[in-house]
Amino acid sequence: MVDGKDAMPGRWRLARAIWRRVWIVQSLVVLVALAVTLPVLSVYLGRTVRSPDQPLMADLDVIDALDRPAGLLVLAIVVLLWSVVELLGHAAQFVIAHEKLHRRKIRVPAALAHIGTHLKGLLALILRFVLQSFAIALPFLLLSAGVLHLQLGQRELDHYLVTRPPEFMFALTLVALLLAGMSFALIRHFVDWLLALPLLLFHDATPAEARRRGRELAAGHRARLFIHLIGWLSIPPLVVVPAAIAMIPPLVRVSALIDQRIGLTSLLILIAIALCIGIGFLTRLVTASFFSAYHARLSFRAGLD
């Protein structure tokens, strides 16, 4: 195998070379994901919340509708559909980065056509990965829900937010530890999938063969890959959450100045939400470009080219 450091462009250079095509794919991913998930939510909420004497949905009504077995099932379906679209999008981005790594020109339609020729196997690989991820996450989520119910189920949430009693802080700490454990298990599972993807797309491996060889290739490198993935996946929340928090004080001050003008307050809140969404989407696009470049280089270093 040719030495990767001498044969391939650097991560930054590769990311700059593919960012326009990756951004097109990311925009398509968001549009398609919304197109397949919003109808599911709207049909369920329309049948569950709305009534002839209450045509508009209240926030609490929506939360109550989703906080039911049927609502949780609908949320699980939405997450499943969104995850499948996201991973299909990443597969297209990987194809773009892979071809550019080998100094071959490829446009978005050609990348999507390549995905189409492997769609059956790719969907099998993705669905198995997503369903296994659900199985990994479910015990952690159930334990977290049990902790919250046992510790904070006696009073309204507002009481705990204002008073912050010891049981509230204990519950938050325990849930944070459970979610951290869940993230660790999911990212470890994701590492195997990263190396299975190129086997299916460029080596004509079956989904079962790709999963098996992906696990074998990842053995001995999981710790390093895990650290890298933590870094990549942490970038969007580390950017968006501080930005959202930074908007709260000026929003509160301006709301106090305009006093009871509910319309202006609502407009300011919508502007703040729009800014957060814009910052989050921009961060997502940049991260996707660099992560696609990282994935292509990882495939090369693993001897899959």
mmCIF file with all atom_site columns, C-alpha atoms in Angstrom, residues 128-220:
data_model
loop_
_atom_site.group_PDB
_atom_site.id
_atom_site.type_symbol
_atom_site.label_atom_id
_atom_site.label_alt_id
_atom_site.label_comp_id
_atom_site.label_asym_id
_atom_site.label_entity_id
_atom_site.label_seq_id
_atom_site.pdbx_PDB_ins_code
_atom_site.Cartn_x
_atom_site.Cartn_y
_atom_site.Cartn_z
_atom_site.occupancy
_atom_site.B_iso_or_equiv
_atom_site.pdbx_formal_charge
_atom_site.auth_seq_id
_atom_site.auth_comp_id
_atom_site.auth_asym_id
_atom_site.auth_atom_id
_atom_site.pdbx_PDB_model_num
ATOM 1  C CA . ARG A 1 128 ? -29.174 -2.620 10.719 1.00 0.00 ? 128 ARG A CA 1
ATOM 2  C CA . PHE A 1 129 ? -26.846 0.024  12.130 1.00 0.00 ? 129 PHE A CA 1
ATOM 3  C CA . VAL A 1 130 ? -29.714 2.319  13.161 1.00 0.00 ? 130 VAL A CA 1
ATOM 4  C CA . LEU A 1 131 ? -31.772 -0.486 14.731 1.00 0.00 ? 131 LEU A CA 1
ATOM 5  C CA . GLN A 1 132 ? -28.718 -1.732 16.624 1.00 0.00 ? 132 GLN A CA 1
ATOM 6  C CA . SER A 1 133 ? -28.127 1.848  17.784 1.00 0.00 ? 133 SER A CA 1
ATOM 7  C CA . PHE A 1 134 ? -31.710 1.967  19.066 1.00 0.00 ? 134 PHE A CA 1
ATOM 8  C CA . ALA A 1 135 ? -31.108 -1.286 20.961 1.00 0.00 ? 135 ALA A CA 1
ATOM 9  C CA . ILE A 1 136 ? -27.929 0.152  22.491 1.00 0.00 ? 136 ILE A CA 1
ATOM 10 C CA . ALA A 1 137 ? -29.563 3.442  23.469 1.00 0.00 ? 137 ALA A CA 1
ATOM 11 C CA . LEU A 1 138 ? -32.850 2.054  24.802 1.00 0.00 ? 138 LEU A CA 1
ATOM 12 C CA . PRO A 1 139 ? -31.594 0.764  28.199 1.00 0.00 ? 139 PRO A CA 1
ATOM 13 C CA . PHE A 1 140 ? -29.829 4.056  28.912 1.00 0.00 ? 140 PHE A CA 1
ATOM 14 C CA . LEU A 1 141 ? -32.911 6.077  27.953 1.00 0.00 ? 141 LEU A CA 1
ATOM 15 C CA . LEU A 1 142 ? -35.231 3.904  30.042 1.00 0.00 ? 142 LEU A CA 1
ATOM 16 C CA . LEU A 1 143 ? -32.932 4.207  33.049 1.00 0.00 ? 143 LEU A CA 1
ATOM 17 C CA . SER A 1 144 ? -32.763 7.986  32.574 1.00 0.00 ? 144 SER A CA 1
ATOM 18 C CA . ALA A 1 145 ? -36.554 8.211  32.378 1.00 0.00 ? 145 ALA A CA 1
ATOM 19 C CA . GLY A 1 146 ? -36.856 6.067  35.508 1.00 0.00 ? 146 GLY A CA 1
ATOM 20 C CA . VAL A 1 147 ? -34.431 8.283  37.425 1.00 0.00 ? 147 VAL A CA 1
ATOM 21 C CA . LEU A 1 148 ? -36.310 11.436 36.418 1.00 0.00 ? 148 LEU A CA 1
ATOM 22 C CA . HIS A 1 149 ? -39.665 9.907  37.337 1.00 0.00 ? 149 HIS A CA 1
ATOM 23 C CA . LEU A 1 150 ? -38.524 8.633  40.730 1.00 0.00 ? 150 LEU A CA 1
ATOM 24 C CA . GLN A 1 151 ? -36.568 11.724 41.709 1.00 0.00 ? 151 GLN A CA 1
ATOM 25 C CA . LEU A 1 152 ? -38.619 14.494 40.108 1.00 0.00 ? 152 LEU A CA 1
ATOM 26 C CA . GLY A 1 153 ? -42.073 13.011 39.654 1.00 0.00 ? 153 GLY A CA 1
ATOM 27 C CA . GLN A 1 154 ? -43.579 14.409 42.854 1.00 0.00 ? 154 GLN A CA 1
ATOM 28 C CA . ARG A 1 155 ? -43.806 18.076 41.800 1.00 0.00 ? 155 ARG A CA 1
ATOM 29 C CA . GLU A 1 156 ? -44.065 20.247 38.722 1.00 0.00 ? 156 GLU A CA 1
ATOM 30 C CA . LEU A 1 157 ? -40.872 20.840 36.763 1.00 0.00 ? 157 LEU A CA 1
ATOM 31 C CA . ASP A 1 158 ? -41.038 24.607 37.431 1.00 0.00 ? 158 ASP A CA 1
ATOM 32 C CA . HIS A 1 159 ? -40.580 23.962 41.158 1.00 0.00 ? 159 HIS A CA 1
ATOM 33 C CA . TYR A 1 160 ? -37.323 22.074 40.591 1.00 0.00 ? 160 TYR A CA 1
ATOM 34 C CA . LEU A 1 161 ? -36.015 24.657 38.118 1.00 0.00 ? 161 LEU A CA 1
ATOM 35 C CA . VAL A 1 162 ? -36.570 27.483 40.608 1.00 0.00 ? 162 VAL A CA 1
ATOM 36 C CA . THR A 1 163 ? -35.542 25.827 43.891 1.00 0.00 ? 163 THR A CA 1
ATOM 37 C CA . ARG A 1 164 ? -32.967 23.326 42.575 1.00 0.00 ? 164 ARG A CA 1
ATOM 38 C CA . PRO A 1 165 ? -33.151 20.957 45.560 1.00 0.00 ? 165 PRO A CA 1
ATOM 39 C CA . PRO A 1 166 ? -30.481 18.238 46.101 1.00 0.00 ? 166 PRO A CA 1
ATOM 40 C CA . GLU A 1 167 ? -32.612 15.536 44.485 1.00 0.00 ? 167 GLU A CA 1
ATOM 41 C CA . PHE A 1 168 ? -32.841 17.683 41.345 1.00 0.00 ? 168 PHE A CA 1
ATOM 42 C CA . MET A 1 169 ? -29.061 18.032 41.050 1.00 0.00 ? 169 MET A CA 1
ATOM 43 C CA . PHE A 1 170 ? -28.584 14.345 41.863 1.00 0.00 ? 170 PHE A CA 1
ATOM 44 C CA . ALA A 1 171 ? -31.041 13.330 39.139 1.00 0.00 ? 171 ALA A CA 1
ATOM 45 C CA . LEU A 1 172 ? -29.375 15.610 36.575 1.00 0.00 ? 172 LEU A CA 1
ATOM 46 C CA . THR A 1 173 ? -25.920 14.246 37.434 1.00 0.00 ? 173 THR A CA 1
ATOM 47 C CA . LEU A 1 174 ? -27.084 10.648 37.186 1.00 0.00 ? 174 LEU A CA 1
ATOM 48 C CA . VAL A 1 175 ? -28.871 11.253 33.883 1.00 0.00 ? 175 VAL A CA 1
ATOM 49 C CA . ALA A 1 176 ? -25.786 13.032 32.511 1.00 0.00 ? 176 ALA A CA 1
ATOM 50 C CA . LEU A 1 177 ? -23.629 10.010 33.418 1.00 0.00 ? 177 LEU A CA 1
ATOM 51 C CA . LEU A 1 178 ? -26.125 7.637  31.783 1.00 0.00 ? 178 LEU A CA 1
ATOM 52 C CA . LEU A 1 179 ? -26.228 9.736  28.605 1.00 0.00 ? 179 LEU A CA 1
ATOM 53 C CA . ALA A 1 180 ? -22.422 9.899  28.557 1.00 0.00 ? 180 ALA A CA 1
ATOM 54 C CA . GLY A 1 181 ? -22.302 6.103  28.765 1.00 0.00 ? 181 GLY A CA 1
ATOM 55 C CA . MET A 1 182 ? -24.851 5.853  25.965 1.00 0.00 ? 182 MET A CA 1
ATOM 56 C CA . SER A 1 183 ? -22.792 8.231  23.794 1.00 0.00 ? 183 SER A CA 1
ATOM 57 C CA . PHE A 1 184 ? -19.666 6.157  24.407 1.00 0.00 ? 184 PHE A CA 1
ATOM 58 C CA . ALA A 1 185 ? -21.427 2.943  23.335 1.00 0.00 ? 185 ALA A CA 1
ATOM 59 C CA . LEU A 1 186 ? -23.006 4.552  20.254 1.00 0.00 ? 186 LEU A CA 1
ATOM 60 C CA . ILE A 1 187 ? -19.793 6.152  19.019 1.00 0.00 ? 187 ILE A CA 1
ATOM 61 C CA . ARG A 1 188 ? -17.931 2.873  19.467 1.00 0.00 ? 188 ARG A CA 1
ATOM 62 C CA . HIS A 1 189 ? -20.642 1.238  17.337 1.00 0.00 ? 189 HIS A CA 1
ATOM 63 C CA . PHE A 1 190 ? -20.334 4.039  14.750 1.00 0.00 ? 190 PHE A CA 1
ATOM 64 C CA . VAL A 1 191 ? -16.599 3.377  14.312 1.00 0.00 ? 191 VAL A CA 1
ATOM 65 C CA . ASP A 1 192 ? -17.318 -0.088 12.875 1.00 0.00 ? 192 ASP A CA 1
ATOM 66 C CA . TRP A 1 193 ? -19.897 1.378  10.476 1.00 0.00 ? 193 TRP A CA 1
ATOM 67 C CA . LEU A 1 194 ? -17.417 3.974  9.182  1.00 0.00 ? 194 LEU A CA 1
ATOM 68 C CA . LEU A 1 195 ? -15.065 1.272  7.947  1.00 0.00 ? 195 LEU A CA 1
ATOM 69 C CA . ALA A 1 196 ? -17.882 -0.940 6.655  1.00 0.00 ? 196 ALA A CA 1
ATOM 70 C CA . LEU A 1 197 ? -19.197 1.802  4.343  1.00 0.00 ? 197 LEU A CA 1
ATOM 71 C CA . PRO A 1 198 ? -16.256 1.931  1.885  1.00 0.00 ? 198 PRO A CA 1
ATOM 72 C CA . LEU A 1 199 ? -16.230 -1.859 1.669  1.00 0.00 ? 199 LEU A CA 1
ATOM 73 C CA . LEU A 1 200 ? -19.824 -1.846 0.453  1.00 0.00 ? 200 LEU A CA 1
ATOM 74 C CA . LEU A 1 201 ? -19.525 1.183  -1.846 1.00 0.00 ? 201 LEU A CA 1
ATOM 75 C CA . PHE A 1 202 ? -16.179 0.456  -3.525 1.00 0.00 ? 202 PHE A CA 1
ATOM 76 C CA . HIS A 1 203 ? -15.368 -3.213 -2.929 1.00 0.00 ? 203 HIS A CA 1
ATOM 77 C CA . ASP A 1 204 ? -18.774 -4.773 -3.737 1.00 0.00 ? 204 ASP A CA 1
ATOM 78 C CA . ALA A 1 205 ? -18.958 -6.430 -0.321 1.00 0.00 ? 205 ALA A CA 1
ATOM 79 C CA . THR A 1 206 ? -22.317 -7.613 0.929  1.00 0.00 ? 206 THR A CA 1
ATOM 80 C CA . PRO A 1 207 ? -23.714 -5.851 4.019  1.00 0.00 ? 207 PRO A CA 1
ATOM 81 C CA . ALA A 1 208 ? -22.768 -8.841 6.189  1.00 0.00 ? 208 ALA A CA 1
ATOM 82 C CA . GLU A 1 209 ? -19.228 -8.963 4.786  1.00 0.00 ? 209 GLU A CA 1
ATOM 83 C CA . ALA A 1 210 ? -18.846 -5.190 5.163  1.00 0.00 ? 210 ALA A CA 1
ATOM 84 C CA . ARG A 1 211 ? -19.912 -5.318 8.812  1.00 0.00 ? 211 ARG A CA 1
ATOM 85 C CA . ARG A 1 212 ? -17.569 -8.214 9.597  1.00 0.00 ? 212 ARG A CA 1
ATOM 86 C CA . ARG A 1 213 ? -14.532 -6.727 7.875  1.00 0.00 ? 213 ARG A CA 1
ATOM 87 C CA . GLY A 1 214 ? -15.334 -3.279 9.249  1.00 0.00 ? 214 GLY A CA 1
ATOM 88 C CA . ARG A 1 215 ? -15.140 -4.665 12.791 1.00 0.00 ? 215 ARG A CA 1
ATOM 89 C CA . GLU A 1 216 ? -11.866 -6.407 11.975 1.00 0.00 ? 216 GLU A CA 1
ATOM 90 C CA . LEU A 1 217 ? -10.315 -3.260 10.523 1.00 0.00 ? 217 LEU A CA 1
ATOM 91 C CA . ALA A 1 218 ? -11.458 -1.172 13.481 1.00 0.00 ? 218 ALA A CA 1
ATOM 92 C CA . ALA A 1 219 ? -9.892  -3.564 16.006 1.00 0.00 ? 219 ALA A CA 1
ATOM 93 C CA . GLY A 1 220 ? -6.885  -1.981 17.642 1.00 0.00 ? 220 GLY A CA 1
#
